[in-house]
């Protein structure tokens, strides 16, 4: 009981300490978020119901059977183009569902991190801080730390719906082609990170052709990188489901509207290739 109280206190301090650094959603995304409960959907699930981490997962079904694709936004709260794009997709498919098959969207996966514009949430003292980073918690655990539980809930959605593609929408500091060898981790913007299996390899070529055809400046063009980082969502999906598995990365150095547009273009390529649009 004392440990749970201390952890709850840590979460409250985290929320208060981030109060001045919150990202303000674009007006379009704010309106979508306010109306999430009124959108027409085939089904909606509350992941981690009854906890501070509770967040909705939306299921949109087509008129005919077909492939299933899962789209995750808000894995990292300080990567807004990902969840801005995911919220727009929820609105879009609420108005007009897929032609066939099934689209599952979790727009605000790490809700507390999104609300506080943070990469991760805090964990108890002495625990690896990456246990608060949803994208380092796969495979998840039903009785683990909160983000391990969220990873487990997302896994179950993917498994139960037999997804053929897993898309995780992210951001980085700068474009990949702005080479900075001393800080490669921050230079992942404008990349598609893919699991090196047959379903992913085919799709990544299609995505690169499409996205780079609409980008004039060479340093802003997309590249592909193999092998998602261990314990990430795309790493898990590629290894455990053997499905097409991707992390999309746009750079925060570009305007937000441009980054959102790139995320949506990449998603559309996958959905069209899978026959959902």
CSV table of C-alpha atoms in Angstrom, one decimal:
chain,number,residue,atom,x,y,z
A,1,UNK,CA,0.0,0.0,0.0
A,2,UNK,CA,2.8,2.4,0.9
A,3,UNK,CA,4.6,1.7,-2.4
A,4,UNK,CA,1.4,2.4,-4.3
A,5,UNK,CA,0.9,5.7,-2.4
A,6,UNK,CA,4.5,6.8,-3.2
A,7,UNK,CA,4.0,5.9,-6.8
A,8,UNK,CA,0.8,7.8,-7.1
A,9,UNK,CA,2.5,10.8,-5.4
A,10,UNK,CA,5.3,10.5,-8.0
A,11,UNK,CA,2.8,10.7,-10.8
A,12,UNK,CA,1.1,13.8,-9.3
A,13,UNK,CA,4.5,15.5,-8.9
A,14,UNK,CA,5.3,14.6,-12.5
A,15,UNK,CA,2.0,16.2,-13.8
A,16,UNK,CA,2.5,19.3,-11.8
A,17,UNK,CA,6.2,19.7,-12.8
A,18,UNK,CA,5.3,19.5,-16.5
A,19,UNK,CA,2.4,21.9,-16.3
A,20,UNK,CA,4.4,24.7,-17.9
A,21,UNK,CA,5.8,22.7,-20.8
A,22,UNK,CA,2.7,21.1,-22.3
A,23,UNK,CA,2.2,20.9,-26.0
A,24,UNK,CA,-0.9,22.6,-27.2
A,25,UNK,CA,-2.8,20.5,-29.7
A,26,UNK,CA,-3.7,22.1,-33.0
A,27,UNK,CA,-7.3,23.4,-33.1
A,28,UNK,CA,-8.3,20.5,-35.4
A,29,UNK,CA,-6.9,17.9,-33.0
A,30,UNK,CA,-8.4,19.6,-30.0
A,31,UNK,CA,-11.8,19.4,-31.5
A,32,UNK,CA,-11.4,15.7,-32.4
A,33,UNK,CA,-10.2,14.9,-28.9
A,34,UNK,CA,-13.2,16.7,-27.4
A,35,UNK,CA,-15.5,14.7,-29.6
A,36,UNK,CA,-13.9,11.2,-29.3
A,37,UNK,CA,-16.8,9.8,-27.3
A,38,UNK,CA,-19.4,10.8,-30.0
A,39,UNK,CA,-17.6,9.4,-33.0
A,40,UNK,CA,-19.4,6.5,-34.9
A,41,UNK,CA,-17.1,3.4,-34.6
A,42,UNK,CA,-17.6,-0.3,-34.9
A,43,UNK,CA,-16.2,-0.7,-31.4
A,44,UNK,CA,-14.2,1.1,-28.8
A,45,UNK,CA,-12.1,-0.4,-25.9
A,46,UNK,CA,-10.7,1.4,-22.9
A,47,UNK,CA,-7.2,0.1,-22.4
A,48,UNK,CA,-6.2,0.0,-18.7
A,49,UNK,CA,-9.7,0.9,-17.6
A,50,UNK,CA,-10.0,2.2,-14.0
A,51,UNK,CA,-6.4,3.6,-13.9
A,52,UNK,CA,-4.8,7.0,-14.6
A,53,UNK,CA,-3.4,5.5,-17.8
A,54,UNK,CA,-6.8,4.7,-19.3
A,55,UNK,CA,-7.0,5.4,-23.0
A,56,UNK,CA,-9.3,4.5,-25.9
A,57,UNK,CA,-8.7,2.1,-28.7
A,58,UNK,CA,-11.0,2.5,-31.7
A,59,UNK,CA,-12.0,-0.2,-34.2
A,60,UNK,CA,-13.3,0.6,-37.6
A,61,UNK,CA,-14.7,-2.3,-39.7
A,62,UNK,CA,-15.3,-2.3,-43.4
A,63,UNK,CA,-18.4,-3.7,-45.1
A,64,UNK,CA,-16.4,-6.7,-46.3
A,65,UNK,CA,-13.8,-8.9,-44.5
A,66,UNK,CA,-10.2,-8.2,-45.2
A,67,UNK,CA,-6.8,-7.4,-43.6
A,68,UNK,CA,-6.4,-5.8,-40.2
A,69,UNK,CA,-4.0,-2.9,-39.5
A,70,UNK,CA,-3.2,-1.3,-36.1
A,71,UNK,CA,-2.0,2.3,-35.8
A,72,UNK,CA,-0.4,3.6,-32.6
A,73,UNK,CA,0.0,7.3,-31.8
A,74,UNK,CA,1.2,8.9,-28.5
A,75,UNK,CA,3.8,6.3,-27.6
A,76,UNK,CA,6.0,9.3,-26.7
A,77,UNK,CA,4.2,12.4,-25.5
A,78,UNK,CA,6.9,14.8,-26.9
A,79,UNK,CA,6.4,13.6,-30.5
A,80,UNK,CA,3.2,15.4,-31.4
A,81,UNK,CA,2.9,14.7,-35.2
A,82,UNK,CA,2.3,11.1,-34.4
A,83,UNK,CA,-0.7,11.6,-32.2
A,84,UNK,CA,-1.9,14.5,-34.2
A,85,UNK,CA,-2.0,12.2,-37.2
A,86,UNK,CA,-3.6,9.4,-35.3
A,87,UNK,CA,-6.4,11.7,-34.0
A,88,UNK,CA,-7.1,12.8,-37.6
A,89,UNK,CA,-7.3,9.2,-38.7
A,90,UNK,CA,-9.9,8.5,-35.9
A,91,UNK,CA,-12.0,11.3,-37.2
A,92,UNK,CA,-11.6,10.2,-40.8
A,93,UNK,CA,-12.6,6.6,-40.3
A,94,UNK,CA,-15.4,7.6,-38.0
A,95,UNK,CA,-16.9,9.6,-40.8
A,96,UNK,CA,-16.2,7.0,-43.5
A,97,UNK,CA,-15.0,3.5,-42.5
A,98,UNK,CA,-12.6,1.4,-44.5
A,99,UNK,CA,-13.7,-0.2,-47.7
A,100,UNK,CA,-13.0,-3.6,-46.2
A,101,UNK,CA,-11.1,-5.2,-43.4
A,102,UNK,CA,-10.4,-3.6,-40.0
A,103,UNK,CA,-8.4,-0.5,-38.8
A,104,UNK,CA,-7.5,-0.3,-35.1
A,105,UNK,CA,-6.3,3.0,-33.8
A,106,UNK,CA,-4.8,3.9,-30.3
A,107,UNK,CA,-4.3,7.6,-30.8
A,108,UNK,CA,-3.0,8.5,-27.3
A,109,UNK,CA,-1.2,5.3,-26.1
A,110,UNK,CA,0.8,6.9,-23.2
A,111,UNK,CA,-1.9,9.4,-22.3
A,112,UNK,CA,-0.1,11.0,-19.3
A,113,UNK,CA,3.1,11.5,-21.3
A,114,UNK,CA,1.0,13.2,-24.1
A,115,UNK,CA,-0.7,15.4,-21.6
A,116,UNK,CA,2.6,16.5,-20.1
A,117,UNK,CA,4.7,16.5,-23.4
A,118,UNK,CA,7.1,14.0,-22.0
A,119,UNK,CA,8.9,11.0,-23.6
A,120,UNK,CA,8.1,8.8,-20.6
A,121,UNK,CA,6.3,8.7,-17.3
A,122,UNK,CA,8.1,8.3,-13.9
A,123,UNK,CA,8.7,5.0,-12.2
A,124,UNK,CA,9.5,4.2,-8.6
A,125,UNK,CA,13.0,5.0,-7.3
A,126,UNK,CA,15.5,2.3,-8.1
A,127,UNK,CA,13.6,1.1,-11.2
A,128,UNK,CA,15.1,1.5,-14.7
A,129,UNK,CA,13.5,4.7,-16.0
A,130,UNK,CA,12.9,3.1,-19.4
A,131,UNK,CA,10.1,1.1,-17.7
A,132,UNK,CA,8.2,4.4,-18.0
A,133,UNK,CA,9.0,4.5,-21.8
A,134,UNK,CA,6.2,2.6,-23.6
A,135,UNK,CA,8.5,1.9,-26.6
A,136,UNK,CA,10.9,0.0,-24.4
A,137,UNK,CA,8.3,-2.2,-22.7
A,138,UNK,CA,7.5,-4.9,-25.3
A,139,UNK,CA,6.7,-7.6,-24.8
A,140,UNK,CA,4.4,-6.3,-22.1
A,141,UNK,CA,3.3,-7.8,-18.9
A,142,UNK,CA,-0.3,-8.0,-17.6
A,143,UNK,CA,1.0,-7.4,-14.0
A,144,UNK,CA,4.1,-5.2,-14.7
A,145,UNK,CA,4.7,-1.5,-14.4
A,146,UNK,CA,2.0,0.7,-16.0
A,147,UNK,CA,3.7,1.0,-19.4
A,148,UNK,CA,4.4,-2.7,-19.4
A,149,UNK,CA,0.7,-3.2,-18.8
A,150,UNK,CA,-0.1,-0.8,-21.7
A,151,UNK,CA,2.2,-2.6,-24.0
A,152,UNK,CA,0.5,-5.9,-23.1
A,153,UNK,CA,-2.9,-4.4,-23.8
A,154,UNK,CA,-1.8,-3.2,-27.2
A,155,UNK,CA,-0.2,-6.6,-28.0
A,156,UNK,CA,-3.6,-8.3,-27.1
A,157,UNK,CA,-5.4,-6.0,-29.6
A,158,UNK,CA,-2.9,-6.8,-32.3
A,159,UNK,CA,-3.0,-10.6,-31.6
A,160,UNK,CA,-6.8,-10.8,-31.3
A,161,UNK,CA,-7.3,-9.0,-34.5
A,162,UNK,CA,-4.6,-10.9,-36.4
A,163,UNK,CA,-3.1,-7.7,-37.7
A,164,UNK,CA,-1.0,-7.8,-40.9
A,165,UNK,CA,0.6,-4.4,-40.3
A,166,UNK,CA,1.7,-2.6,-37.2
A,167,UNK,CA,2.3,1.1,-37.5
A,168,UNK,CA,3.8,3.2,-34.6
A,169,UNK,CA,3.9,6.9,-35.3
A,170,UNK,CA,7.0,8.8,-33.9
A,171,UNK,CA,9.2,11.8,-34.2
A,172,UNK,CA,12.9,12.7,-33.8
A,173,UNK,CA,14.8,15.9,-33.5
A,174,UNK,CA,16.2,16.3,-37.0
A,175,UNK,CA,16.1,14.8,-40.4
A,176,UNK,CA,18.2,11.7,-40.9
A,177,UNK,CA,20.0,13.2,-43.9
A,178,UNK,CA,21.3,16.1,-41.8
A,179,UNK,CA,24.2,14.0,-40.7
A,180,UNK,CA,25.4,14.4,-37.1
A,181,UNK,CA,27.6,11.3,-36.3
A,182,UNK,CA,27.9,12.4,-32.7
A,183,UNK,CA,24.2,12.2,-32.1
A,184,UNK,CA,22.6,9.7,-34.5
A,185,UNK,CA,19.7,8.9,-32.1
A,186,UNK,CA,18.3,12.4,-32.6
A,187,UNK,CA,18.8,12.2,-36.4
A,188,UNK,CA,16.1,9.7,-37.0
A,189,UNK,CA,13.6,12.1,-38.6
A,190,UNK,CA,12.3,11.3,-42.1
A,191,UNK,CA,13.0,7.6,-41.6
A,192,UNK,CA,10.9,4.5,-41.9
A,193,UNK,CA,12.3,1.9,-39.5
A,194,UNK,CA,11.2,-1.5,-40.5
A,195,UNK,CA,11.5,-5.1,-39.4
A,196,UNK,CA,13.5,-7.0,-42.0
A,197,UNK,CA,10.9,-9.5,-43.1
A,198,UNK,CA,9.2,-10.0,-46.4
A,199,UNK,CA,5.9,-8.1,-45.7
A,200,UNK,CA,7.8,-5.1,-44.4
A,201,UNK,CA,10.5,-4.9,-47.1
A,202,UNK,CA,7.9,-4.8,-49.9
A,203,UNK,CA,5.9,-2.1,-48.2
A,204,UNK,CA,8.8,0.1,-47.3
A,205,UNK,CA,9.8,0.4,-51.0
A,206,UNK,CA,6.3,1.5,-51.9
A,207,UNK,CA,6.3,4.0,-49.1
A,208,UNK,CA,9.6,5.5,-50.0
A,209,UNK,CA,8.6,5.9,-53.7
A,210,UNK,CA,5.4,7.7,-52.7
A,211,UNK,CA,6.6,9.9,-49.9
A,212,UNK,CA,9.7,11.1,-51.7
A,213,UNK,CA,7.8,12.0,-54.8
A,214,UNK,CA,6.1,14.8,-52.9
A,215,UNK,CA,9.3,16.2,-51.2
A,216,UNK,CA,11.5,18.5,-53.2
A,217,UNK,CA,14.3,19.3,-50.7
A,218,UNK,CA,16.7,16.4,-50.7
A,219,UNK,CA,17.7,16.6,-47.0
A,220,UNK,CA,14.0,16.3,-46.1
A,221,UNK,CA,13.5,13.0,-48.0
A,222,UNK,CA,12.8,9.8,-46.3
A,223,UNK,CA,15.2,6.9,-45.8
A,224,UNK,CA,14.7,3.4,-44.6
A,225,UNK,CA,16.5,1.8,-41.6
A,226,UNK,CA,16.4,-1.8,-40.7
A,227,UNK,CA,15.7,-3.4,-37.4
A,228,UNK,CA,13.6,-1.4,-34.9
A,229,UNK,CA,15.2,-1.0,-31.5
A,230,UNK,CA,14.8,-4.0,-29.1
A,231,UNK,CA,11.7,-3.9,-26.9
A,232,UNK,CA,10.0,-1.4,-29.1
A,233,UNK,CA,6.5,-1.9,-30.5
A,234,UNK,CA,7.7,-2.5,-34.1
A,235,UNK,CA,10.4,-4.9,-32.9
A,236,UNK,CA,7.9,-6.9,-31.0
A,237,UNK,CA,5.3,-7.0,-33.9
A,238,UNK,CA,7.9,-8.1,-36.4
A,239,UNK,CA,9.4,-10.7,-34.2
A,240,UNK,CA,6.4,-12.2,-32.6
A,241,UNK,CA,3.7,-11.7,-35.2
A,242,UNK,CA,5.9,-11.8,-38.3
A,243,UNK,CA,3.7,-9.0,-39.8
A,244,UNK,CA,4.7,-5.8,-41.6
A,245,UNK,CA,6.0,-3.7,-38.7
A,246,UNK,CA,7.1,0.0,-38.9
A,247,UNK,CA,8.2,3.0,-36.8
A,248,UNK,CA,7.5,6.2,-38.8
A,249,UNK,CA,9.8,9.1,-37.7
A,250,UNK,CA,9.3,12.8,-38.7
A,251,UNK,CA,11.6,15.6,-37.5
A,252,UNK,CA,10.4,18.2,-35.0
A,253,UNK,CA,12.6,20.7,-36.9
A,254,UNK,CA,9.9,20.9,-39.6
A,255,UNK,CA,6.5,22.7,-39.3
A,256,UNK,CA,3.9,20.6,-37.5
A,257,UNK,CA,1.4,20.6,-40.4
A,258,UNK,CA,4.1,19.2,-42.8
A,259,UNK,CA,5.0,16.5,-40.4
A,260,UNK,CA,1.4,15.4,-39.9
A,261,UNK,CA,1.0,15.3,-43.7
A,262,UNK,CA,4.0,13.0,-44.1
A,263,UNK,CA,2.7,10.6,-41.4
A,264,UNK,CA,-0.7,10.4,-43.0
A,265,UNK,CA,0.8,9.8,-46.5
A,266,UNK,CA,2.8,6.8,-45.1
A,267,UNK,CA,-0.3,5.4,-43.4
A,268,UNK,CA,-2.3,5.7,-46.5
A,269,UNK,CA,0.2,3.7,-48.6
A,270,UNK,CA,0.0,0.8,-46.2
A,271,UNK,CA,-3.8,0.9,-46.0
A,272,UNK,CA,-4.2,1.0,-49.8
A,273,UNK,CA,-1.7,-1.8,-50.3
A,274,UNK,CA,-3.6,-3.9,-47.8
A,275,UNK,CA,-6.8,-3.2,-49.6
A,276,UNK,CA,-8.5,-1.3,-46.9
A,277,UNK,CA,-9.0,1.9,-48.9
